[in-house]
């Protein structure tokens, strides 16, 4: 059971990480950078992304890929090159970051504390934050096992 949970969490983290890397160069699946900035990043309509966005997107993508490795290594599916203690601690960090992001997004978007457009807040409540909570919970289950 833990193997399956680790595979699902690891693959999902890897895919989301890859998506962040794609976003560094492309607004996919949206047509323009302005739409992307509004819908995915939460910038006010018509506001451009800062120049540093591409770099940050790649950094997040790499961190998510590292998180995927930690989850599957913690489950014993790939060799752990960092040592068991570091892998266990890293897995807990991944779970905590995802859970905090999920709760923060629900609170911020749910209570309207964000300056983000309604489209982003709606997606944050329906997709972004719940995905973080699910991935954080799956990662925590692997860390507990």
XYZ file of C-alpha atoms in Angstrom:
145
model
C 0.000 0.000 0.000
C 2.778 2.454 0.909
C 4.525 1.609 -2.351
C 1.459 2.657 -4.333
C 1.039 5.850 -2.325
C 4.708 6.712 -2.828
C 4.484 6.064 -6.570
C 1.392 8.254 -6.931
C 2.848 11.059 -4.822
C 6.258 10.837 -6.489
C 4.864 10.866 -10.012
C 2.493 13.717 -9.224
C 5.297 15.791 -7.690
C 7.520 15.077 -10.679
C 4.804 16.020 -13.177
C 3.963 19.246 -11.342
C 7.685 20.009 -11.180
C 8.024 19.463 -14.923
C 5.035 21.739 -15.484
C 6.763 24.496 -13.502
C 9.848 24.138 -15.709
C 7.672 24.371 -18.842
C 6.086 27.522 -17.417
C 9.489 29.180 -17.281
C 9.381 29.364 -21.095
C 5.718 29.013 -22.033
C 2.281 30.075 -20.779
C 0.884 26.616 -21.622
C -1.993 25.711 -21.468
C -3.020 29.350 -21.739
C -2.484 31.463 -24.830
C -0.628 34.479 -23.481
C 1.695 35.439 -20.648
C -0.892 37.949 -19.426
C -3.548 35.206 -19.111
C -1.024 32.965 -17.403
C -0.048 35.704 -14.950
C -3.680 36.213 -13.995
C -4.935 32.614 -13.888
C -1.920 30.634 -12.657
C 0.131 33.175 -10.706
C -2.680 35.403 -9.431
C -1.407 38.719 -10.763
C -3.976 41.451 -11.389
C -5.401 41.488 -14.931
C -3.023 43.035 -17.432
C -0.048 42.971 -15.069
C 3.065 41.289 -16.419
C 5.149 38.706 -14.613
C 8.399 39.960 -13.110
C 11.556 38.993 -14.997
C 12.656 36.720 -12.152
C 9.556 34.532 -12.599
C 11.225 32.145 -15.049
C 14.093 31.499 -12.658
C 11.755 30.973 -9.713
C 9.607 28.627 -11.777
C 12.631 26.470 -12.603
C 13.737 26.485 -8.956
C 10.270 25.330 -7.852
C 10.334 22.653 -10.552
C 13.697 21.342 -9.348
C 12.538 21.380 -5.719
C 9.403 19.432 -6.638
C 11.513 16.874 -8.511
C 13.775 16.576 -5.464
C 10.653 16.091 -3.347
C 9.530 13.325 -5.676
C 12.891 11.607 -5.229
C 12.677 11.910 -1.437
C 9.200 10.368 -1.353
C 10.122 7.341 -3.446
C 13.468 6.953 -1.653
C 11.703 7.032 1.722
C 9.470 4.207 0.493
C 12.548 2.232 -0.576
C 11.737 2.340 -4.286
C 15.018 3.964 -5.297
C 18.415 3.980 -3.603
C 18.796 6.612 -0.919
C 22.045 8.469 -1.573
C 21.642 10.937 1.300
C 21.295 8.532 4.195
C 18.110 7.425 5.891
C 17.927 10.292 8.363
C 18.260 12.964 5.687
C 15.729 11.287 3.441
C 13.233 10.959 6.296
C 13.718 14.591 7.331
C 13.468 15.759 3.729
C 10.258 13.820 3.220
C 8.754 15.509 6.273
C 9.848 18.909 4.950
C 8.158 18.187 1.611
C 4.953 17.151 3.410
C 5.029 20.234 5.642
C 5.637 22.687 2.787
C 2.814 21.204 0.716
C 0.396 21.168 3.646
C 1.242 24.749 4.620
C 0.819 25.902 0.999
C -2.521 24.110 0.798
C -3.891 25.579 4.029
C -2.517 29.043 3.257
C -4.142 29.026 -0.177
C -7.501 27.966 1.211
C -7.398 30.665 3.885
C -6.100 33.435 1.633
C -8.374 32.712 -1.326
C -11.334 31.556 0.754
C -11.393 34.656 2.925
C -10.587 37.001 0.044
C -7.335 38.192 1.657
C -5.542 38.081 -1.680
C -5.320 40.867 -4.249
C -5.466 38.145 -6.907
C -8.216 38.121 -9.494
C -11.339 36.023 -8.907
C -10.297 33.467 -11.526
C -7.100 32.665 -9.631
C -8.860 32.551 -6.247
C -11.462 30.169 -7.629
C -8.774 27.888 -9.085
C -6.787 28.124 -5.870
C -9.827 26.933 -3.910
C -10.808 24.208 -6.372
C -7.459 22.933 -7.668
C -4.163 24.427 -6.482
C -4.656 24.270 -2.710
C -6.512 20.924 -2.666
C -3.757 19.395 -4.827
C -1.131 20.640 -2.358
C -3.128 19.212 0.555
C -3.533 15.819 -1.114
C 0.132 15.612 -2.090
C 1.164 16.774 1.373
C -1.042 14.162 3.015
C 0.251 11.376 0.749
C 3.818 12.454 1.479
C 3.118 12.481 5.223
C 1.684 8.957 4.986
C 4.894 7.783 3.313
C 6.973 9.572 5.967
C 4.993 7.897 8.748
C 5.356 4.395 7.317
